[in-house]
mmCIF file of C-alpha atoms and ligand atoms in Angstrom:
data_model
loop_
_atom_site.group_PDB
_atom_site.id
_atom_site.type_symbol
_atom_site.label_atom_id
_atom_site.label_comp_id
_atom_site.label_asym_id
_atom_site.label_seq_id
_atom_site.Cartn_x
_atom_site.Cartn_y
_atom_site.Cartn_z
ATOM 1 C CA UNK A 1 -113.173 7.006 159.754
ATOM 2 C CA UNK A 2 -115.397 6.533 156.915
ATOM 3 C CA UNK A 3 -114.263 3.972 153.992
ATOM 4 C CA UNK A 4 -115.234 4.775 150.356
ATOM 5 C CA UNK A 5 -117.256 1.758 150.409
ATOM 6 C CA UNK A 6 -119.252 4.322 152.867
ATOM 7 C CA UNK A 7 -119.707 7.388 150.917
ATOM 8 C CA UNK A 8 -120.332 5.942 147.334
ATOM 9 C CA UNK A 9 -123.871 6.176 146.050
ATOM 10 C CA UNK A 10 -125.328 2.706 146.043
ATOM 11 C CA UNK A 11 -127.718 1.894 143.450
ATOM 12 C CA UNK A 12 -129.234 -2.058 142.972
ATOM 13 C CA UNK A 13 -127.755 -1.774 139.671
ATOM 14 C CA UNK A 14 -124.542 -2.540 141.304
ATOM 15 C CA UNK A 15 -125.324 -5.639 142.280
ATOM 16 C CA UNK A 16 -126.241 -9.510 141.122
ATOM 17 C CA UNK A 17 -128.834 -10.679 143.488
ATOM 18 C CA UNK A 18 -128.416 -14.358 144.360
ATOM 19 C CA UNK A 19 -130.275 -16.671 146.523
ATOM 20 C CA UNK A 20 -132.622 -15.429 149.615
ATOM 21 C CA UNK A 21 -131.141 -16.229 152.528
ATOM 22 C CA UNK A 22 -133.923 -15.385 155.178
ATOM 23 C CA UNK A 23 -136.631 -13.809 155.427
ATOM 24 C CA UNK A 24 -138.865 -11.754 157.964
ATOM 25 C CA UNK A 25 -141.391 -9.179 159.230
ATOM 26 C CA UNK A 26 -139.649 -6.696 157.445
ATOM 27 C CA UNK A 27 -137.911 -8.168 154.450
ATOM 28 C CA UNK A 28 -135.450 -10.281 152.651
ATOM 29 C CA UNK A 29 -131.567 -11.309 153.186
ATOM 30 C CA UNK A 30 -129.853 -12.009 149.712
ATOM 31 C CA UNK A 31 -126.892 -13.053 148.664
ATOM 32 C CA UNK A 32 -125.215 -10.756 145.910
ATOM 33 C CA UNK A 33 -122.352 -9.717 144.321
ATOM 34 C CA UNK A 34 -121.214 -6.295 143.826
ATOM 35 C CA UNK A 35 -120.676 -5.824 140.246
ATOM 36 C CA UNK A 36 -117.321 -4.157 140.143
ATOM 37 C CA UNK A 37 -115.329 -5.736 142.973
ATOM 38 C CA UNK A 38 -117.046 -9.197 142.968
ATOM 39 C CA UNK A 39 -117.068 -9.036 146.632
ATOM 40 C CA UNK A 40 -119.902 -11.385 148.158
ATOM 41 C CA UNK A 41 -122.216 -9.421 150.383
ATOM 42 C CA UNK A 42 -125.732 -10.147 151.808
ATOM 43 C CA UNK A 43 -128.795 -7.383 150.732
ATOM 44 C CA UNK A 44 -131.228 -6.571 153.423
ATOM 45 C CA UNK A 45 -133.958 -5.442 151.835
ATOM 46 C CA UNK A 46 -136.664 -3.658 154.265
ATOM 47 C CA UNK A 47 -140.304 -2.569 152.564
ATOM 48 C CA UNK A 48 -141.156 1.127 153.660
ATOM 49 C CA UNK A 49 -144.081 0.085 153.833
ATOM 50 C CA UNK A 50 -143.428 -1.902 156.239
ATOM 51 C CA UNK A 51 -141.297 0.496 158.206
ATOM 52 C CA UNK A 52 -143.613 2.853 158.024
ATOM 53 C CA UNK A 53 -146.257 0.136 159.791
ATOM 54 C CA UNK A 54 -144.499 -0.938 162.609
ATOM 55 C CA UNK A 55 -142.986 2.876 162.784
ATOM 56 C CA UNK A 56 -139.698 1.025 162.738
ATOM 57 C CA UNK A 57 -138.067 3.950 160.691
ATOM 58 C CA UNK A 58 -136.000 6.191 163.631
ATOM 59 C CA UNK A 59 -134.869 2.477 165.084
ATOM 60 C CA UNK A 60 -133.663 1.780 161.371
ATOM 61 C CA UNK A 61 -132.019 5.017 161.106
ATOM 62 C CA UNK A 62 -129.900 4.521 164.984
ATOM 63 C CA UNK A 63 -129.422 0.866 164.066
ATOM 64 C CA UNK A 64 -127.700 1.715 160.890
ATOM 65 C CA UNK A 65 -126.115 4.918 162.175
ATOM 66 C CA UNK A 66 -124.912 2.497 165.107
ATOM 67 C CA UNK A 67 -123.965 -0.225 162.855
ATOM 68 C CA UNK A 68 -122.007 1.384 159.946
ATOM 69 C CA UNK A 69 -119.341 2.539 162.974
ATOM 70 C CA UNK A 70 -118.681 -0.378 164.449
ATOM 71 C CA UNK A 71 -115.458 -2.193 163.049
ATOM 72 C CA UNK A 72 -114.969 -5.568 165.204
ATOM 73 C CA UNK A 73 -114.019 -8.996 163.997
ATOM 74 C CA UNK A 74 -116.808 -10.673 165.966
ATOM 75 C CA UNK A 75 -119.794 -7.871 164.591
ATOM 76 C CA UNK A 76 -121.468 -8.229 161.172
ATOM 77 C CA UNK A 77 -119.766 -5.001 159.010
ATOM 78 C CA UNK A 78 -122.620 -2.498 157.598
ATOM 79 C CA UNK A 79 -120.815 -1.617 154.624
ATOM 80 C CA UNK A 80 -123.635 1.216 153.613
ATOM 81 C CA UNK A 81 -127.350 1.336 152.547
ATOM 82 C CA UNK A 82 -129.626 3.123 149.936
ATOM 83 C CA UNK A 83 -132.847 3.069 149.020
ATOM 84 C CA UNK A 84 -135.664 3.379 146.607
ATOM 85 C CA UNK A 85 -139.317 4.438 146.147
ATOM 86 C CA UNK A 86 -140.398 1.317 148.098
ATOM 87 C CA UNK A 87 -137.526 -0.493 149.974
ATOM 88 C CA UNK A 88 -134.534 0.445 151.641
ATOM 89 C CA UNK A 89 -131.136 -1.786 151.057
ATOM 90 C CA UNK A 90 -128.599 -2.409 153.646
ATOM 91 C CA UNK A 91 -125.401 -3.948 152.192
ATOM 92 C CA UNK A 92 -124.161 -6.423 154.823
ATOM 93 C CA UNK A 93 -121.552 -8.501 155.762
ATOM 94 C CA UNK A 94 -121.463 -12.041 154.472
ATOM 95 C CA UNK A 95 -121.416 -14.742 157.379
ATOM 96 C CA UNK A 96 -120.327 -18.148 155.185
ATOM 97 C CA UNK A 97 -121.592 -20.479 158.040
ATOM 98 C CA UNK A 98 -124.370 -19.096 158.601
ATOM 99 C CA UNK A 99 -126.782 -19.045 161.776
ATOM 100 C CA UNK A 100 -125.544 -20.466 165.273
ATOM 101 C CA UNK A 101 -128.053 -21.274 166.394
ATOM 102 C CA UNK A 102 -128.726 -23.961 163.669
ATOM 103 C CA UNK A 103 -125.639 -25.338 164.897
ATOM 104 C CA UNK A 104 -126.644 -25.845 168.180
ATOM 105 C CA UNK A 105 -130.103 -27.127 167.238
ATOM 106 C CA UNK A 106 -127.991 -30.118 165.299
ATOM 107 C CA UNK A 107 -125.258 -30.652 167.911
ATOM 108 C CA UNK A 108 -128.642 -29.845 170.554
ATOM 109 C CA UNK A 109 -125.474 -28.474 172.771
ATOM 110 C CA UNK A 110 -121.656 -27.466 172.577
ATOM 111 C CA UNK A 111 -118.422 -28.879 174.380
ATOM 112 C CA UNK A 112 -116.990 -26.901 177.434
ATOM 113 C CA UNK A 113 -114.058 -25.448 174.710
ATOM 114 C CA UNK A 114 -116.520 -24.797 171.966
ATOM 115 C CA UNK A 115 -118.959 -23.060 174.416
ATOM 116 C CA UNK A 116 -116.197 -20.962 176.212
ATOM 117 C CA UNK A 117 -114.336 -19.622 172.461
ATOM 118 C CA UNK A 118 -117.518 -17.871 171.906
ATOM 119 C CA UNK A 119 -118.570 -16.488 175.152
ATOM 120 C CA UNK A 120 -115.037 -15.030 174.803
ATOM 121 C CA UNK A 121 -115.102 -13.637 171.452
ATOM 122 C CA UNK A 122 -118.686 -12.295 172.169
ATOM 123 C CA UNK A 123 -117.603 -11.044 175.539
ATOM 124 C CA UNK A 124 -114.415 -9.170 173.830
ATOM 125 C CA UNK A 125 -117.357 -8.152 170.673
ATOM 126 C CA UNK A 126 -119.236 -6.209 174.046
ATOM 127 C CA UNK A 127 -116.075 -4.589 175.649
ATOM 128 C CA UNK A 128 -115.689 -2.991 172.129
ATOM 129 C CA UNK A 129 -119.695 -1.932 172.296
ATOM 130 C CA UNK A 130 -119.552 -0.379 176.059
ATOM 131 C CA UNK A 131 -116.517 1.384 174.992
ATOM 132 C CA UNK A 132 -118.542 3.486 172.062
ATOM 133 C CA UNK A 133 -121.113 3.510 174.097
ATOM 134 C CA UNK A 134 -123.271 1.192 172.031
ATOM 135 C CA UNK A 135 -125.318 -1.457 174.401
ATOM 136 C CA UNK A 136 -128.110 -4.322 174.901
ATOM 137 C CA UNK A 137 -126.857 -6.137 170.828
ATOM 138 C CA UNK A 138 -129.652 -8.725 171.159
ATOM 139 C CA UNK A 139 -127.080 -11.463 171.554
ATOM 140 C CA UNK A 140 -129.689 -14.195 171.275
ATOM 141 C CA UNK A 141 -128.870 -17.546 169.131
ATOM 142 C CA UNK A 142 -131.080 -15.840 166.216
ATOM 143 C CA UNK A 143 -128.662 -12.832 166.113
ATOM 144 C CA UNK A 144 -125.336 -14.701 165.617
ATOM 145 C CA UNK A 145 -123.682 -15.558 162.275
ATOM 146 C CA UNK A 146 -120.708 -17.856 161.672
ATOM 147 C CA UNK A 147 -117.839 -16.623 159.028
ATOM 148 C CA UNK A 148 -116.075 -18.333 157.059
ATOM 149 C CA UNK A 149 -113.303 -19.442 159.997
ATOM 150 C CA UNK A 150 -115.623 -20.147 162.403
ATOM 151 C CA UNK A 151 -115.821 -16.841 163.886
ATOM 152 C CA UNK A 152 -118.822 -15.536 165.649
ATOM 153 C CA UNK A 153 -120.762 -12.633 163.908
ATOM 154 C CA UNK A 154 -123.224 -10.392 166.086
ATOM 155 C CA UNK A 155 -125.361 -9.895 163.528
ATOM 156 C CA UNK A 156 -128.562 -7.746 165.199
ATOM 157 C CA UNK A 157 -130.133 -4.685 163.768
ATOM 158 C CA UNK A 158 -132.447 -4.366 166.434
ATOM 159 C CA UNK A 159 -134.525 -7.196 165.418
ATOM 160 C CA UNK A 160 -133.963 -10.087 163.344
ATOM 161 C CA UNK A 161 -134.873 -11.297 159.724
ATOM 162 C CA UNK A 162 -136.437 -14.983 160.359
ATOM 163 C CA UNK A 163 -135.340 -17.451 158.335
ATOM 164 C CA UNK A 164 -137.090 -20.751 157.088
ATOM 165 C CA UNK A 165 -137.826 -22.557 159.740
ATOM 166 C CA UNK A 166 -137.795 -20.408 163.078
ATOM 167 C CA UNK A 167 -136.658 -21.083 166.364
ATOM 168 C CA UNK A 168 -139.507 -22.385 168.484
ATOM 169 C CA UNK A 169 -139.013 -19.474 171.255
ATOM 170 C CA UNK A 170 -137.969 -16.585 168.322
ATOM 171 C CA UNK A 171 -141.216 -14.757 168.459
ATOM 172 C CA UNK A 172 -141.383 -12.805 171.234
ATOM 173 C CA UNK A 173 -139.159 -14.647 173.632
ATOM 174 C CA UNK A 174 -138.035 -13.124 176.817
ATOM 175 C CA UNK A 175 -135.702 -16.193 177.617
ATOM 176 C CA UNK A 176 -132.718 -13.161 177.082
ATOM 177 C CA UNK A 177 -133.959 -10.501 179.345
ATOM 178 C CA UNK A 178 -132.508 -9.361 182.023
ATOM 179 C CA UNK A 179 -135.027 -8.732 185.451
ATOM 180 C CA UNK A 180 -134.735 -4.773 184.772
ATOM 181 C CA UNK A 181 -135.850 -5.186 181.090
ATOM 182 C CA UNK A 182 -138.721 -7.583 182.191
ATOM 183 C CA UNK A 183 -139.722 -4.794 185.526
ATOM 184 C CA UNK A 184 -139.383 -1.899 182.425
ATOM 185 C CA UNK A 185 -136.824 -0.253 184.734
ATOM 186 C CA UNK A 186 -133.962 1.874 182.982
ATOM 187 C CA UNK A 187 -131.242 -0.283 181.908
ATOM 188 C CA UNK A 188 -127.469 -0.220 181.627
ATOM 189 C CA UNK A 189 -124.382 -2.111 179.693
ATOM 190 C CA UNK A 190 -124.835 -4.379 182.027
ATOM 191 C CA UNK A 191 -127.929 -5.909 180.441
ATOM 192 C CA UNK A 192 -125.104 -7.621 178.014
ATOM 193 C CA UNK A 193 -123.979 -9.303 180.867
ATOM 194 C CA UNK A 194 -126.736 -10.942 181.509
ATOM 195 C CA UNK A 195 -127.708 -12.268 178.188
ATOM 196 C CA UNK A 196 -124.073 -13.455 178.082
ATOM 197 C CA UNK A 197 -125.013 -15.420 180.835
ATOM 198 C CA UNK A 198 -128.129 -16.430 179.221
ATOM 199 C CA UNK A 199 -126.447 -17.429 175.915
ATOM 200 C CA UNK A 200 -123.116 -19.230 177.800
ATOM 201 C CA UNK A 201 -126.263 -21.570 180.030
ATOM 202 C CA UNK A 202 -128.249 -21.920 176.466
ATOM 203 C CA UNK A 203 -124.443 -23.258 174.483
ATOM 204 C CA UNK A 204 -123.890 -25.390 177.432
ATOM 205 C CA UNK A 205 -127.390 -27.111 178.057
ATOM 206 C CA UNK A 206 -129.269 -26.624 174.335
ATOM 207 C CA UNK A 207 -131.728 -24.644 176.567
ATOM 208 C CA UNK A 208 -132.272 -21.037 178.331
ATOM 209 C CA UNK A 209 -132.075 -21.474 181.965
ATOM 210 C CA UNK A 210 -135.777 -19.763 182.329
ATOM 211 C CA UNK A 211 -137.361 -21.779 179.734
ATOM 212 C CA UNK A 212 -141.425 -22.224 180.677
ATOM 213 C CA UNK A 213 -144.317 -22.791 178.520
ATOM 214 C CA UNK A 214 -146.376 -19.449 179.570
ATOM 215 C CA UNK A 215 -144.777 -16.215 179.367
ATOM 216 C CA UNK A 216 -145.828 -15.489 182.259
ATOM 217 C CA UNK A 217 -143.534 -18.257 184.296
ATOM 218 C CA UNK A 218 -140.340 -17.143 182.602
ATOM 219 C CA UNK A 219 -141.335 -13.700 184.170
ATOM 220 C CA UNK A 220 -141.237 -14.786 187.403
ATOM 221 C CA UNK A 221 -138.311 -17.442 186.826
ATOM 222 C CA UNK A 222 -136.422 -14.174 185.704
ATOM 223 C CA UNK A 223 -137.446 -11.730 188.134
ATOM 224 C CA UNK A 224 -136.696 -14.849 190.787
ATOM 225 C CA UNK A 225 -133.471 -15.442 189.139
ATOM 226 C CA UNK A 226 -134.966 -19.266 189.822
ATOM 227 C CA UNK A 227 -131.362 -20.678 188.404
ATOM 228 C CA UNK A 228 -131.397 -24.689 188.015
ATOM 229 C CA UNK A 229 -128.660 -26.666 186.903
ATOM 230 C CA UNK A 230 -129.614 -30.130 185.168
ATOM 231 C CA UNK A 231 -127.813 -32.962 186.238
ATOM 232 C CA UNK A 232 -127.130 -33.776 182.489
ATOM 233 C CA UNK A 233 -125.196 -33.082 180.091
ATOM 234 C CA UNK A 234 -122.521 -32.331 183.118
ATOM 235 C CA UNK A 235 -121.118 -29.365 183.270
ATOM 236 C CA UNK A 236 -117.813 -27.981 185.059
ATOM 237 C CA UNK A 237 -118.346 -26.653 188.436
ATOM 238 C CA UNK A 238 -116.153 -23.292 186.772
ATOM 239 C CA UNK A 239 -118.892 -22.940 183.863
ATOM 240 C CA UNK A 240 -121.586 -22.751 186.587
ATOM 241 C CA UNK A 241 -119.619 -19.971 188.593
ATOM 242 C CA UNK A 242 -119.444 -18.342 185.776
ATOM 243 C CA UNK A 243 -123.171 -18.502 184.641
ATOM 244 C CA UNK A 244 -123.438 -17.704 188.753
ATOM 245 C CA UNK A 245 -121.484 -14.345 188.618
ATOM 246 C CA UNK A 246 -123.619 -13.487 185.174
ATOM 247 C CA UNK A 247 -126.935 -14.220 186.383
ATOM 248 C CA UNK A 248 -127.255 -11.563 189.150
ATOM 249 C CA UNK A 249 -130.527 -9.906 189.672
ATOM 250 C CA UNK A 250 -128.597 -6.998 190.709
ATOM 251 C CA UNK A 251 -127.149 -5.374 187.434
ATOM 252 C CA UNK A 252 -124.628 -3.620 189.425
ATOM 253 C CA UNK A 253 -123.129 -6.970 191.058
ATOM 254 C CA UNK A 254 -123.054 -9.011 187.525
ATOM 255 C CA UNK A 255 -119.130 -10.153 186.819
ATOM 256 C CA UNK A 256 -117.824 -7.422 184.497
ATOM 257 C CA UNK A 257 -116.839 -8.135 180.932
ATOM 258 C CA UNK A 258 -113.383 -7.822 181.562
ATOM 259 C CA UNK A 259 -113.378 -9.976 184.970
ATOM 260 C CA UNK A 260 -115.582 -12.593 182.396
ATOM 261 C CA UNK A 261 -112.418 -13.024 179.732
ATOM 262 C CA UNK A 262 -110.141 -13.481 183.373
ATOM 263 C CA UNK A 263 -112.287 -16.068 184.846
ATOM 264 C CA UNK A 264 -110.673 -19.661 184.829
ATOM 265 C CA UNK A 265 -113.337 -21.216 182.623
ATOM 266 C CA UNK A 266 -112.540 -18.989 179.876
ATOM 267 C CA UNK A 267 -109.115 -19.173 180.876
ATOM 268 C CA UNK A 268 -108.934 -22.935 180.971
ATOM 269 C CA UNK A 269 -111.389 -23.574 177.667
ATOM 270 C CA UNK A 270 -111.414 -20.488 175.282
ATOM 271 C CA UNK A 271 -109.368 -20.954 172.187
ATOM 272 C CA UNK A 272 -106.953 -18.210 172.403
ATOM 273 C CA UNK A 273 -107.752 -17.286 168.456
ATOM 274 C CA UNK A 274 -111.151 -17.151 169.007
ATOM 275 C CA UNK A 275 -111.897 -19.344 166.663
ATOM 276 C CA UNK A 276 -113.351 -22.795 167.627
ATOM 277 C CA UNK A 277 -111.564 -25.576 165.379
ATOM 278 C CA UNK A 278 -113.418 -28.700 166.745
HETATM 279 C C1 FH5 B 301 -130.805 -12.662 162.259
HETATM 280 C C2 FH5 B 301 -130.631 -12.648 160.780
HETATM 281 O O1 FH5 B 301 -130.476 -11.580 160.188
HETATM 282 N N1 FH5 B 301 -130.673 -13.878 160.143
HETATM 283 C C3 FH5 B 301 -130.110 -14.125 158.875
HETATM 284 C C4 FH5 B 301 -130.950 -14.104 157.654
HETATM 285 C C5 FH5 B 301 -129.822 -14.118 156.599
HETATM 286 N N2 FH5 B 301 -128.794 -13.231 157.163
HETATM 287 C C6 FH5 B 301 -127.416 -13.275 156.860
HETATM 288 C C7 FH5 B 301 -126.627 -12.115 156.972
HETATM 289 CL CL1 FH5 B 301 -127.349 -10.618 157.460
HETATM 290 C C8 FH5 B 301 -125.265 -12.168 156.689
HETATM 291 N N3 FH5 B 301 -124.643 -13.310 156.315
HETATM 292 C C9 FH5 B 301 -125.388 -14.447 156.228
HETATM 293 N N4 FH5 B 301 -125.006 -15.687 155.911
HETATM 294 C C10 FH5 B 301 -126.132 -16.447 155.960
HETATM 295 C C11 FH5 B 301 -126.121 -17.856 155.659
HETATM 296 C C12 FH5 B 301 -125.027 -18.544 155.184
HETATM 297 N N5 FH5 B 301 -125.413 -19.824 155.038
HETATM 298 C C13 FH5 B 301 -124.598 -20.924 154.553
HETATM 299 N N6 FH5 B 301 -126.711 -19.971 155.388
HETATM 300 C C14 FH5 B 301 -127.156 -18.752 155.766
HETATM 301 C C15 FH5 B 301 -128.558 -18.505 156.234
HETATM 302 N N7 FH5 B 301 -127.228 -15.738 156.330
HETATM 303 C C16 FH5 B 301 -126.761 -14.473 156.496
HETATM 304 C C17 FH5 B 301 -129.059 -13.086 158.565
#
């Protein structure tokens, strides 16, 4: 079903524009207000020229086509888009914490209970995916936002707006794909799984498990599934099984979604809510 907020002609004019809060390849996020409702929303603005470059447009169109139907409390809303002779405006959700994965770069990693709310809440963000169909959301660090209660935002639009000061591995990493992704074989909702996996080992240790200075050895560390555990920080034996039944070269044998929100780690750390309260 299609809100109003969805079929009204946006114009900039309906909007203050406040203070840039990232910017990419592509374009700028802003803050702004819309005029009339004072609601707070962030402005992607995306150059056509741009677009046009990188032939980006088509993704654009199925990202925001994708986007502006999915209604979950752990994915960034599209609220609409519009455009004008040189730049096209989506009108986003605002996220009033901000990036995660500055978070973890301060704490450098996150408690068991911390760790386990948001695998759950992203896990239960997927189910809702796979069930429209929708699959591989980029669930790197760089794609998830923090509202204003602590929930977790998947925030991706099929590739992300950099902000300031980028993540050492953001350009270009393959820490997050799965071994069919990196052999170019077709893939399946179960590529989420894996990049859960990724993302639960990255929360617990500050680092992805296939971390390695060429490219070229996180290939092989992937396609190996070469899985290491560091001896510190420790870690549960249960958050390892879990990251065990994740990271399965065989997409087919990964732990599904629903099987990851039963397993006793979740069980055992996950707040409930969803929402980690420290
Ligand atoms: C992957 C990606 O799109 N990255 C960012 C850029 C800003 N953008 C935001 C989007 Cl698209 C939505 N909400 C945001 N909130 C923030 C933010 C809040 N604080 C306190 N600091 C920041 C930064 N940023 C956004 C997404």
């Amino acid at each position: 079903e299609s809100t109003a907020a969805e079929k009204k002609r946006w114009t900039l004019n309906d909007f203050d524009i406040g203070k840039p809060l990232g910017k990419g390849k592509f374009g700028h996020v802003y803050l702004a207000r819309e005029k009339m409702s004072k609601h707070i929303v962030a402005l992607k603005v995306l150059f056509k020229s741009q677009l046009k470059q990188s032939q980006v447009e088509h993704q654009l169109r199925r990202e925001v086509e994708i986007q502006s139907h999915l209604r979950h409390p752990n994915i960034l809303r599209l609220y609409g888009y519009f455009y004008d002779q040189k730049r096209v405006y989506l009108i986003l959700e605002y996220a009033a914490k901000g990036e995660l994965y500055k978070e973890l770069q301060n704490c450098k990693y996150f408690s068991e209970r911390r760790a386990a709310t948001y695998i759950a809440s992203l896990a239960r963000a997927l189910i809702y995916c796979h069930g429209k169909h929708v699959i591989h959301r980029d669930i790197k660090p760089e794609n998830l936002l923090v509202g204003a209660e602590g929930e977790l935002k998947i925030a991706d639009f099929g590739w992300s707006v950099h902000t300031f000061n980028r993540r050492r591995t953001m350009c270009g990493t393959l820490d997050y794909l799965p071994p069919e992704m990196v052999e170019s074989v077709e893939h399946d909702a179960n590529v989420d799984i894996w990049s859960l996996g990724i993302l639960c080992y990255e929360f617990l240790y500050g680092v992805p498990p296939f971390e390695a200075k060429e490219h070229s050895d996180t290939y092989r560390r992937i396609v190996q599934v070469d899985l290491k555990f560091p001896s510190r920080p420790i870690v549960s034996s249960a958050a390892k099984d879990l990251i065990s039944r994740m990271l399965v070269k065989d997409s087919s044998q990964r732990l599904p979604l629903h099987k990851v929100l039963e397993h006793q780690w979740i069980v055992q750390n996950a707040d409930p809510s969803g929402v980690y309260r420290g």
